[in-house]
CSV table of C-alpha atoms and ligand atoms in Angstrom, one decimal:
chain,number,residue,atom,x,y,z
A,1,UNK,CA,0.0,0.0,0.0
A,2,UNK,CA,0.7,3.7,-0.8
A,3,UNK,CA,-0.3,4.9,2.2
A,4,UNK,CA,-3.4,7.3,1.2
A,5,UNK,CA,-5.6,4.1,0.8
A,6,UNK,CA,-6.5,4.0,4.3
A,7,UNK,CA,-8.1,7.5,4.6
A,8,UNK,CA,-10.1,6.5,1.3
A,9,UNK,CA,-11.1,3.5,3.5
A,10,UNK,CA,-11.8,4.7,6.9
A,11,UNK,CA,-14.1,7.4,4.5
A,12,UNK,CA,-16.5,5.0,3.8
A,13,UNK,CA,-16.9,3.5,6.8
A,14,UNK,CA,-17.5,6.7,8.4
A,15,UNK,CA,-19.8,7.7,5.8
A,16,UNK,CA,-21.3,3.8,6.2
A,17,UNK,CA,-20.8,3.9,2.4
A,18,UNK,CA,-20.4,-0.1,2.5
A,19,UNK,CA,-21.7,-1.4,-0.7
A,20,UNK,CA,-21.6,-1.1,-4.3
A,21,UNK,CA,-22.7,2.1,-4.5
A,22,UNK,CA,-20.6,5.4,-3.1
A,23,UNK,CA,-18.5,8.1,-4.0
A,24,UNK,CA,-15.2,6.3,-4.0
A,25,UNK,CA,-16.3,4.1,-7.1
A,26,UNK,CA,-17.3,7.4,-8.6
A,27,UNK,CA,-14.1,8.7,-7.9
A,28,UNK,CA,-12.3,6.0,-9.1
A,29,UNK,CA,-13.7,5.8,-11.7
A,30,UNK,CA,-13.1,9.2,-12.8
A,31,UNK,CA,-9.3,9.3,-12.1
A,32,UNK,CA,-8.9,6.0,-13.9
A,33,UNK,CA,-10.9,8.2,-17.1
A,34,UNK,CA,-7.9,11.0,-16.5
A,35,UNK,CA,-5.3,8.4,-16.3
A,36,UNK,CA,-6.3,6.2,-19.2
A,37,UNK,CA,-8.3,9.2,-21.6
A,38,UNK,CA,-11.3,6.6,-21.6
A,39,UNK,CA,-14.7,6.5,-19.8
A,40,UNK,CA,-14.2,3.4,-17.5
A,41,UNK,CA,-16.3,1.1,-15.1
A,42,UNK,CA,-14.9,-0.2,-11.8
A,43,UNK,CA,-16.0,-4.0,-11.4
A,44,UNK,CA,-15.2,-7.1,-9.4
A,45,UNK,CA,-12.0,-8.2,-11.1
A,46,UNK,CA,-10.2,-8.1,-14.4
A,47,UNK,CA,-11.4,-11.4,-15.8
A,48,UNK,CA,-15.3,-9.8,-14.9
A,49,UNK,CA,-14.0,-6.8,-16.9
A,50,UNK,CA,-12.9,-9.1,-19.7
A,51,UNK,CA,-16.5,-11.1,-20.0
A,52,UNK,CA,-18.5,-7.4,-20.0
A,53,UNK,CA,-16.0,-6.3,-22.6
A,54,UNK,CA,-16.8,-9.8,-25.0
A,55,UNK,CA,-20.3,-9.3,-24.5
A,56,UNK,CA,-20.2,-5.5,-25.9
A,57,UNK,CA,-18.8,-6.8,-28.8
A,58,UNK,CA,-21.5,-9.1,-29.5
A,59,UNK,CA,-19.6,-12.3,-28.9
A,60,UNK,CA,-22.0,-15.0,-28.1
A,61,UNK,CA,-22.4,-18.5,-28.6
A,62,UNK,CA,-20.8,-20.2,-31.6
A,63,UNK,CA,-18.9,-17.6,-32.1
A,64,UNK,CA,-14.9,-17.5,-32.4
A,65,UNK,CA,-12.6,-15.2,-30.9
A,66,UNK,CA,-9.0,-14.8,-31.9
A,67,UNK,CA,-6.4,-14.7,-28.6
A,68,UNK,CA,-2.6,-15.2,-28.0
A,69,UNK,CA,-1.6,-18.4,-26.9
A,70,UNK,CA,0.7,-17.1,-24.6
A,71,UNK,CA,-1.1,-15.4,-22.2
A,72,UNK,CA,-2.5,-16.0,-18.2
A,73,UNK,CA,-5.9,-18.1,-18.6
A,74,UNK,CA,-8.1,-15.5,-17.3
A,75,UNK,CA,-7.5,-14.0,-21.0
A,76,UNK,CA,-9.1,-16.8,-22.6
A,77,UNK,CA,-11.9,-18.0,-20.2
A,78,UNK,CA,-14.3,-15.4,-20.6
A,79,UNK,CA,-14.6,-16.3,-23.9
A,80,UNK,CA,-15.9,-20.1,-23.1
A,81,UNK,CA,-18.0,-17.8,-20.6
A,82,UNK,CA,-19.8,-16.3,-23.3
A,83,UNK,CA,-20.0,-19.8,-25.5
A,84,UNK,CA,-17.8,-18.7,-28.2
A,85,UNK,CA,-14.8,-20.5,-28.7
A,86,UNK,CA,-10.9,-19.3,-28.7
A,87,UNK,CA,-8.8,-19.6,-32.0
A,88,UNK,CA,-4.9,-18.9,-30.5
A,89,UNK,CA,-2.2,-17.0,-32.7
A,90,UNK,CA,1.5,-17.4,-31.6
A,91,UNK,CA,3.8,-14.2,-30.3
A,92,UNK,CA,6.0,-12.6,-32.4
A,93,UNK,CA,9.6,-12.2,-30.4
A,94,UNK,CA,9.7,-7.9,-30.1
A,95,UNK,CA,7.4,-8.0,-27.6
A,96,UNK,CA,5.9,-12.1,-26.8
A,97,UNK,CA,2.8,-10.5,-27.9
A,98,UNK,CA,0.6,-11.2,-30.5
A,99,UNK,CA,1.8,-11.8,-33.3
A,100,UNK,CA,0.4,-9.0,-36.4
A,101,UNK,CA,1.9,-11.2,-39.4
A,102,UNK,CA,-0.2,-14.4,-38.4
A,103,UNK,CA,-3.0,-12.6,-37.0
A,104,UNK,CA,-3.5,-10.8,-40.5
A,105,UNK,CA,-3.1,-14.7,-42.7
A,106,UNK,CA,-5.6,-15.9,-40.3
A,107,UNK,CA,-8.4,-13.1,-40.8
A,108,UNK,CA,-7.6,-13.4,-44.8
A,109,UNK,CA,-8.2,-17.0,-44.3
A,110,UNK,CA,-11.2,-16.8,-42.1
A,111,UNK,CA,-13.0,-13.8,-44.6
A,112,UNK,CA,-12.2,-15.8,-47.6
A,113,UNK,CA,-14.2,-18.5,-46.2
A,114,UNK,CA,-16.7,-15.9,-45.1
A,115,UNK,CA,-16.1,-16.9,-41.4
A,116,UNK,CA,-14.4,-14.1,-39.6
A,117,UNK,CA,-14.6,-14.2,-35.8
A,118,UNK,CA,-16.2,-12.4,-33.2
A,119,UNK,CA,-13.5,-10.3,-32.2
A,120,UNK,CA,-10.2,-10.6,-31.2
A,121,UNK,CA,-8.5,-10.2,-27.6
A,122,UNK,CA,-5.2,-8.6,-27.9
A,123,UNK,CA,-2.7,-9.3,-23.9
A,124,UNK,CA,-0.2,-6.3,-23.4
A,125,UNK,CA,2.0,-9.7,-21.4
A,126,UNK,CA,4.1,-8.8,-18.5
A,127,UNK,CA,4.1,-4.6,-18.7
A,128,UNK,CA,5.2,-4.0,-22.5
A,129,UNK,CA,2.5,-3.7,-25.2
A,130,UNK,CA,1.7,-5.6,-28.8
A,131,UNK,CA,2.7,-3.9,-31.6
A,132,UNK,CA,-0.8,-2.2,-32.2
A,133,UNK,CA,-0.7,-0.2,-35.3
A,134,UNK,CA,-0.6,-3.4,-37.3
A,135,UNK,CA,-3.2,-5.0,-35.2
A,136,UNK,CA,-5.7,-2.5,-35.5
A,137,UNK,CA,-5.2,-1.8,-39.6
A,138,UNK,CA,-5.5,-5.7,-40.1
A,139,UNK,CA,-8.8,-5.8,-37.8
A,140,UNK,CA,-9.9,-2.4,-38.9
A,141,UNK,CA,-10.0,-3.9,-42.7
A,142,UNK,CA,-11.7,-6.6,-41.9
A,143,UNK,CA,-14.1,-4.9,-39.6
A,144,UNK,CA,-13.0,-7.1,-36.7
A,145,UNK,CA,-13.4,-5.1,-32.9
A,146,UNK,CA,-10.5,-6.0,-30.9
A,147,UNK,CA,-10.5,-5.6,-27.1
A,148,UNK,CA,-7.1,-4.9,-25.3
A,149,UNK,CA,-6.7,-7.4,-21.9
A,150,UNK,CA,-4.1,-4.6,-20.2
A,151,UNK,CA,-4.4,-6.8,-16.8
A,152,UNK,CA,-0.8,-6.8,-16.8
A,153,UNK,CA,0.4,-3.2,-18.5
A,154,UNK,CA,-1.6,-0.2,-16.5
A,155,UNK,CA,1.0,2.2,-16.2
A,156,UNK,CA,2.6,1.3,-20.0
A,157,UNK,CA,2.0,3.4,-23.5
A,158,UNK,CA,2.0,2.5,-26.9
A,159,UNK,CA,3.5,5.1,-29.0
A,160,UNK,CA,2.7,7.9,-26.0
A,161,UNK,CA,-0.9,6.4,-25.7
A,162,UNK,CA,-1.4,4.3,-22.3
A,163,UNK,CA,-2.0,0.5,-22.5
A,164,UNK,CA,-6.1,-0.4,-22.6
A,165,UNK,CA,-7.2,2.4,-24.3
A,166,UNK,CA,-5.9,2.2,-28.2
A,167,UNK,CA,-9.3,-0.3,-29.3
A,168,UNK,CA,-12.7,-0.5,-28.7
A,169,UNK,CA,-12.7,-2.3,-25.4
A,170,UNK,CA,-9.8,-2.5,-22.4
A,171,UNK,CA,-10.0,-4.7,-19.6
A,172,UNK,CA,-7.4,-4.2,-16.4
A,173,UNK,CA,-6.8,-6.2,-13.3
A,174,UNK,CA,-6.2,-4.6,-9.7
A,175,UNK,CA,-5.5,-8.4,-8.2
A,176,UNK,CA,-3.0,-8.6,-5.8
A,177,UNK,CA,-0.4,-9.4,-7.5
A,178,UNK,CA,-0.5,-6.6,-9.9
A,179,UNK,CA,1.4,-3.1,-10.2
A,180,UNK,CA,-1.3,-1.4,-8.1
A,181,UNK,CA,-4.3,-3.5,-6.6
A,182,UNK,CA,-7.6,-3.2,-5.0
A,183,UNK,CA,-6.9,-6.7,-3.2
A,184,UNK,CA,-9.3,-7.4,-5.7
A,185,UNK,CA,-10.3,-6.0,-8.8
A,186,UNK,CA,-10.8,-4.8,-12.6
A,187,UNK,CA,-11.8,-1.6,-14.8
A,188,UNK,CA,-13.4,-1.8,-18.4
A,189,UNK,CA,-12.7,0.7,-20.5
A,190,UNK,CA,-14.3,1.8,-23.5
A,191,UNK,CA,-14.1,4.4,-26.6
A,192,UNK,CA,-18.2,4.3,-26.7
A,193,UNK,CA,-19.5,6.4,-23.3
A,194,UNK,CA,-22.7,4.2,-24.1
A,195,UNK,CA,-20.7,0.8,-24.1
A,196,UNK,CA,-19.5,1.5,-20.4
A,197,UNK,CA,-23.3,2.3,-19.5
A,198,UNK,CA,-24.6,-0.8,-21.0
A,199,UNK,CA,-21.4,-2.8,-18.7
A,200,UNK,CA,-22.0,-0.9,-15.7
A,201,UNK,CA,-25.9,-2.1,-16.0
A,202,UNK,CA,-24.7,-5.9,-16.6
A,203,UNK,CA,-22.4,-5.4,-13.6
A,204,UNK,CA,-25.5,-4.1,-11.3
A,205,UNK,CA,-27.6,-7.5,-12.2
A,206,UNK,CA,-29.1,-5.6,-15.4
A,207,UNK,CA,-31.8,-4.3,-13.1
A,208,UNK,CA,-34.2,-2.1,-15.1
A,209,UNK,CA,-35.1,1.1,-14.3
A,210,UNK,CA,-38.3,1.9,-12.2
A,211,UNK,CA,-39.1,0.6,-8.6
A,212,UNK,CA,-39.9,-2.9,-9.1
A,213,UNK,CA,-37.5,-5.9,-9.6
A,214,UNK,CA,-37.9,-5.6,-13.3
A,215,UNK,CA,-35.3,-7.4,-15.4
A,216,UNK,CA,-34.9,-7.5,-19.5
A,217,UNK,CA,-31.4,-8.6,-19.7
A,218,UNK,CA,-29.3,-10.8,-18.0
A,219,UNK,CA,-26.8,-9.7,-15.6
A,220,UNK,CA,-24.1,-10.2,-12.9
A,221,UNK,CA,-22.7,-9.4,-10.0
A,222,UNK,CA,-19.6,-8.2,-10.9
A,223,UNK,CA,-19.7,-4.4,-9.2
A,224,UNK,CA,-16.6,-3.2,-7.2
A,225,UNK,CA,-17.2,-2.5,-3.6
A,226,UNK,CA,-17.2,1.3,-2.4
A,227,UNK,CA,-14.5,0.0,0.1
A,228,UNK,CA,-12.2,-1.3,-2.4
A,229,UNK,CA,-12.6,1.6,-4.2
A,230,UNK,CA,-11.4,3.3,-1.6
A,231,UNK,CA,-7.7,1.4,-1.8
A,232,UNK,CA,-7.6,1.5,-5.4
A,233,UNK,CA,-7.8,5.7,-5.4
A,234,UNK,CA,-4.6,5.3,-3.1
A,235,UNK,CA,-3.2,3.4,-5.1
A,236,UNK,CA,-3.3,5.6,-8.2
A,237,UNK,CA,-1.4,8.2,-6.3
A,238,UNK,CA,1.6,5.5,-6.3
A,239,UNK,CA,1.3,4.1,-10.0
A,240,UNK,CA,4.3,6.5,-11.5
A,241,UNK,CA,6.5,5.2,-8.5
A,242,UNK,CA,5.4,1.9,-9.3
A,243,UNK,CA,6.6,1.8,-12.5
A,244,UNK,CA,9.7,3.6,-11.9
A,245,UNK,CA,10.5,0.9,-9.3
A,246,UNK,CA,9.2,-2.0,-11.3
A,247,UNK,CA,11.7,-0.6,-14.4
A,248,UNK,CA,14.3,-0.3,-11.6
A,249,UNK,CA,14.8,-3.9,-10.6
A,250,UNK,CA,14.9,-5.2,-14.4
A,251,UNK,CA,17.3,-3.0,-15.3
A,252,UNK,CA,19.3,-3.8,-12.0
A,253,UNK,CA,19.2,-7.2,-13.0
A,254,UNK,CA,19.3,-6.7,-16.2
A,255,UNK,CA,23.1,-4.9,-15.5
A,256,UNK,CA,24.1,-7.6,-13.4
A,257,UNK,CA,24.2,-9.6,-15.1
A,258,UNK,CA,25.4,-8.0,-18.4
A,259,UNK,CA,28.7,-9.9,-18.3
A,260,UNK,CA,26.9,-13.3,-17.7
A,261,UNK,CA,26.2,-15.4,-21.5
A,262,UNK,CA,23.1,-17.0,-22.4
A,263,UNK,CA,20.1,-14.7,-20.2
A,264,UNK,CA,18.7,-11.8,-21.5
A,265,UNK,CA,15.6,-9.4,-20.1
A,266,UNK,CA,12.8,-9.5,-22.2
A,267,UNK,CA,12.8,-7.2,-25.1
A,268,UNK,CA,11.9,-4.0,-24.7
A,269,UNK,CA,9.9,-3.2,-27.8
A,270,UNK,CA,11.4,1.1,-29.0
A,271,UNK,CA,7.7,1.7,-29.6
A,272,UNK,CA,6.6,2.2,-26.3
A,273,UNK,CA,7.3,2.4,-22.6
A,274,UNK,CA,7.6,-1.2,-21.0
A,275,UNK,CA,6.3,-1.5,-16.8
A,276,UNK,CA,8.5,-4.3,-16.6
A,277,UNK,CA,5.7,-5.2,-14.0
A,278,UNK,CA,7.3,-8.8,-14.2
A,279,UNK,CA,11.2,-8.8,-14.7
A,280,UNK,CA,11.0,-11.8,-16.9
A,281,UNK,CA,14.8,-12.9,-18.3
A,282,UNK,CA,15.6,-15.7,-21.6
A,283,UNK,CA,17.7,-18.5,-20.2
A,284,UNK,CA,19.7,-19.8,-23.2
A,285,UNK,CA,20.8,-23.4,-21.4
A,286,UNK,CA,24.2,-24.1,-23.7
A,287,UNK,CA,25.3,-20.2,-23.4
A,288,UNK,CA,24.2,-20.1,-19.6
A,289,UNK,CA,25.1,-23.4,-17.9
A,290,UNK,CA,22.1,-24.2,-16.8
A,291,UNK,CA,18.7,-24.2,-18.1
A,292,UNK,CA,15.8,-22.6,-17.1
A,293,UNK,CA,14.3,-25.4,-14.8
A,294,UNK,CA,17.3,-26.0,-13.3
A,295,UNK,CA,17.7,-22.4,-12.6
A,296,UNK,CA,14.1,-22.2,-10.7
A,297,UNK,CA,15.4,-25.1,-8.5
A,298,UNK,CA,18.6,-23.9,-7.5
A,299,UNK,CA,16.3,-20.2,-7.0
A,300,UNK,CA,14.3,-22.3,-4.6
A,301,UNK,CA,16.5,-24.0,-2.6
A,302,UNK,CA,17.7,-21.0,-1.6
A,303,UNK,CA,14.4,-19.8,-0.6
A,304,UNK,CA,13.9,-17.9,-3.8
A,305,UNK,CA,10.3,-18.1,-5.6
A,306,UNK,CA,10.4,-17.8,-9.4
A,307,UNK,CA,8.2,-19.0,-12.2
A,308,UNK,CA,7.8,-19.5,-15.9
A,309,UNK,CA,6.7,-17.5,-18.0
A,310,UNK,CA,2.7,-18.2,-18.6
A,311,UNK,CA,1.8,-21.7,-20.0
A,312,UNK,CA,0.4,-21.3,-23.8
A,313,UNK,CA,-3.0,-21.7,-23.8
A,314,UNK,CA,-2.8,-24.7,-27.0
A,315,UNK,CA,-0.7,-26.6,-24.4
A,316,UNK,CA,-3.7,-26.6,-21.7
A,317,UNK,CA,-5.5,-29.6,-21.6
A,318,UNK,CA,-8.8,-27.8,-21.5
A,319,UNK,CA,-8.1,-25.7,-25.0
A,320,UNK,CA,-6.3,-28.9,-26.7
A,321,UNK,CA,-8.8,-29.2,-29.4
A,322,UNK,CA,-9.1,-25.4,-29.8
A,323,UNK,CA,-7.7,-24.3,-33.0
A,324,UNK,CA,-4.2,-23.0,-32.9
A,325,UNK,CA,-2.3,-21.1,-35.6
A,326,UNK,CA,1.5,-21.5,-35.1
A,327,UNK,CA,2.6,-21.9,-31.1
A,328,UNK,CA,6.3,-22.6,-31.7
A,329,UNK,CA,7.7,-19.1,-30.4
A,330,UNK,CA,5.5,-19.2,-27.5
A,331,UNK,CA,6.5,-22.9,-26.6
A,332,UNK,CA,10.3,-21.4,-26.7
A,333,UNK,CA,9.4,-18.9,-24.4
A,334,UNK,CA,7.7,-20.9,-22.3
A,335,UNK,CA,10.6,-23.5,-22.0
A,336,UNK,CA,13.2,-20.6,-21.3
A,337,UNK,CA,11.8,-17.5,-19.8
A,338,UNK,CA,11.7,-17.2,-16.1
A,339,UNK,CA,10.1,-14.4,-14.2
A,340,UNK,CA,12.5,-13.3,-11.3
A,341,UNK,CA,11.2,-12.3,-8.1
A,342,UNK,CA,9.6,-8.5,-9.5
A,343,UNK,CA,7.9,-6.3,-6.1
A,344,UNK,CA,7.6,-2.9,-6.2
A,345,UNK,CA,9.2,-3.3,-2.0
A,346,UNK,CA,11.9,-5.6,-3.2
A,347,UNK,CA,15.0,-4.4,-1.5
A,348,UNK,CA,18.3,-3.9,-3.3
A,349,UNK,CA,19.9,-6.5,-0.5
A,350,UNK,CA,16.7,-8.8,-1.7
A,351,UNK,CA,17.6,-8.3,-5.1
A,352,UNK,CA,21.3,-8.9,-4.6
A,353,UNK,CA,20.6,-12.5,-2.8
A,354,UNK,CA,18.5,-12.9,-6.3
A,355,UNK,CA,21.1,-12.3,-8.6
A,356,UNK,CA,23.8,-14.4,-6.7
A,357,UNK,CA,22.4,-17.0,-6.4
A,358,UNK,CA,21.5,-16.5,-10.3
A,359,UNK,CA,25.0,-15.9,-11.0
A,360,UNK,CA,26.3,-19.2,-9.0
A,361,UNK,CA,23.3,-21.3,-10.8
A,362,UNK,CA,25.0,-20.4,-14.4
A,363,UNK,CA,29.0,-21.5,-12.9
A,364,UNK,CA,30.6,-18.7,-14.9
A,365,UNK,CA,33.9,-17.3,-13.2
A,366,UNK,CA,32.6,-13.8,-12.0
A,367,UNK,CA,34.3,-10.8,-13.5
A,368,UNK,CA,33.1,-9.1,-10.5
A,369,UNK,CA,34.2,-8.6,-6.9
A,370,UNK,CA,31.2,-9.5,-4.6
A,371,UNK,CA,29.5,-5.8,-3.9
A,372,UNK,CA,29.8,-5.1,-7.5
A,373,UNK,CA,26.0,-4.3,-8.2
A,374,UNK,CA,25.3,-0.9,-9.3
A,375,UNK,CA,22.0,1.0,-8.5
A,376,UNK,CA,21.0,0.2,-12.0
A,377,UNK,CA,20.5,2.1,-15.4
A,378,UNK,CA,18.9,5.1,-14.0
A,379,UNK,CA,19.0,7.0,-16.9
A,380,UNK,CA,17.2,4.0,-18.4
A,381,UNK,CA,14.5,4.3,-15.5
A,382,UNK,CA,14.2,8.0,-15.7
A,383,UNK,CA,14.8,8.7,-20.0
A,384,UNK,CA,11.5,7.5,-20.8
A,385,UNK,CA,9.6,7.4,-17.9
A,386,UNK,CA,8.4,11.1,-17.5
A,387,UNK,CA,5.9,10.4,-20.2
A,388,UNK,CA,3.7,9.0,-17.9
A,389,UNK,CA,3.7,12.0,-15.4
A,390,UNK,CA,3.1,13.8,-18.1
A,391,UNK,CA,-0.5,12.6,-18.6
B,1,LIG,C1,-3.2,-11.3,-18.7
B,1,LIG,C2,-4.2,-11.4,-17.7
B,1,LIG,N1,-5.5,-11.3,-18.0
B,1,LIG,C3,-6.5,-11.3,-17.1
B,1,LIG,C4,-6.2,-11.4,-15.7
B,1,LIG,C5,-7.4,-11.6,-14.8
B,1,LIG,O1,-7.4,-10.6,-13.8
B,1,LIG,P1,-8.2,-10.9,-12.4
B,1,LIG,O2,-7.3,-11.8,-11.6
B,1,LIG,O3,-8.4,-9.5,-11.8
B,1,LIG,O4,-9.5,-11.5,-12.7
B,1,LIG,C6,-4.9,-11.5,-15.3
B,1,LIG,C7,-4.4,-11.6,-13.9
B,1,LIG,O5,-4.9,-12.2,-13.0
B,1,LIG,C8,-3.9,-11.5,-16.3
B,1,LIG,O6,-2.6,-11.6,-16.0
């Protein structure tokens, strides 16, 4: 936490403002519309957001929806939620993200057999953004919407403009393990004032207007509370920091280990700033001396939690008979990215234990005497960061 969150709390308590309803949502809501440039609806949590979003684009049952394989599941679920069915696209390497070259042979494909889906979910993975100038002509032509899951990249821009707000629809996550969170949570986003009216409705168990339980359409329960409102307009006052920091530790690690051969931080794609909300690192097993699941178990034994990067969604049993297009890049970085430990609190001693026992796990001879760690690339932190203030 920030530290502002608890007033924000305490407020509606005091003001006995304890339900879905009350002027922190409202005021959530409304920064979140200064931060992001888009009207915006506070709900229940990101993968909520994500369902609302599907269903203002009209996807329904039968339908297909195009997604990246590589991606968290709660990308892809919502779209089994609303009976359609996901068609996955690899990632292209500038950014693991969708991949804009497959993505536009699959929609000629799909039109000239006069089956073009849905819509198509585009992930901004692990802080950085997909390359959406190509995405957006390709689906623009084809008269495709595409909705942005930007669970992972609040805080990141795209060619100046923030993350979630360059298509129709954006979905974000304020779970707990993301750059800022609500404990639980998720804003949609949407171009169309009238789209976000029609999602807060759903959200509210589509409850018509008038006195009596009258109902037209079906709904959910997916409003935020007025309490966890409260925490999430404390935790916009820290986002900058939180990127700053977050950008901090991968380019700390990314500098220690400059001299090592065989891992590299995760591209950082020129066209936009890149949270680095996860520092995620390529483990190249003959270069580094070990690979990447060995790495994770020497990390652990030393009481160090690490993970892979996400699972491809053509690999889960559940989406094995899904249609796939490609899947080989994301299966690489799958078997050789690791996400090092990433927290906005993580201290530089905490990070130093990190990157020695890294260092020992690879068996290189060290260059290095033993404090040798700089502060990191500040200039690297600072040079693009400010365009964020900025908004
Ligand atoms: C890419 C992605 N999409 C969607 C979600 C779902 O968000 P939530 O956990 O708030 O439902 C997450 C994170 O949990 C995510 O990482």
């Amino acid at each position: 936490m920030g530290g502002a969150e608890e007033a924000y709390v305490r407020e509606a308590f005091a003001s006995n403002w304890l339900s879905t309803v009350g002027p922190n949502i409202d005021a959530f809501e409304k920064e979140f519309e200064e931060l992001t440039g888009r009207p915006a609806v506070a709900v229940s949590s990101g993968t909520a957001a994500i369902q609302l979003g599907l269903r203002l684009l009209g996807v329904g049952p039968g339908d297909e929806v195009i997604c990246p394989t590589l991606t968290f599941v709660a990308s892809v679920n919502p779209v089994v939620y609303q009976g359609a069915r996901p068609v996955f696209i690899d990632s292209e390497r500038q950014s693991w993200n969708l991949d804009p070259g497959i993505l536009e042979d699959v929609l000629g494909k799909k039109a000239a057999r006069g089956s073009l889906p849905r819509a198509v979910i585009v992930v901004h993975l692990f802080g950085q953004c997909a390359d959406m100038d190509p995405i957006l002509e390709v689906c623009g032509r084809y008269g495709v919407p595409v909705l942005e899951d930007a669970a992972e990249a609040l805080g990141s821009d795209y060619k100046g403009r923030p993350a979630g707000s360059l298509a129709s629809v954006g979905a974000f996550s304020f779970n707990g393990n993301k750059i800022i969170t609500t404990t639980g949570g998720g804003m949609l986003v949407a171009q169309d004032p009238e789209m976000v009216k029609r999602a807060r409705f759903w959200s509210t168990q589509a409850r018509d207007a008038g006195l009596a339980y009258h109902h037209s359409e079906f709904g959910y329960n997916y409003r935020m509370s007025n309490v966890l409102a409260g925490i999430g307009r404390g935790q916009l006052r820290v986002l900058t920091e939180r990127v700053r920091l977050r950008r901090k530790n991968a380019f700390r690690y990314r500098d220690a280990f400059s001299d090592l051969r065989g891992i590299a931080l995760m591209p950082q794609a020129a066209y936009g700033l890149h949270t680095n909300w996860l520092s995620c690192f390529l483990v190249d097993e003959d270069g580094f001396g070990c690979s990447r699941d060995e790495l994770i178990a020497r990390l652990d034994a030393a009481g160090v939690e690490s993970r892979p990067v996400w699972k491809p969604m053509h690999l889960q049993p559940i989406y094995k008979d899904a249609e796939a297009f490609g899947g080989a890049v994301a299966e690489d970085l799958f078997g050789r990215g690791i996400c090092l430990p990433s927290s906005s609190n993580l201290s530089c001693e905490e990070q130093d234990c990190v990157i020695e026992c890294v260092r020992a796990a690879s068996g290189q001879p060290s260059a290095r005497a033993a404090n040798f760690l700089p502060l990191g690339n500040v200039s690297d932190v600072e040079g693009v960061y400010p365009r964020l203030g900025a908004r």
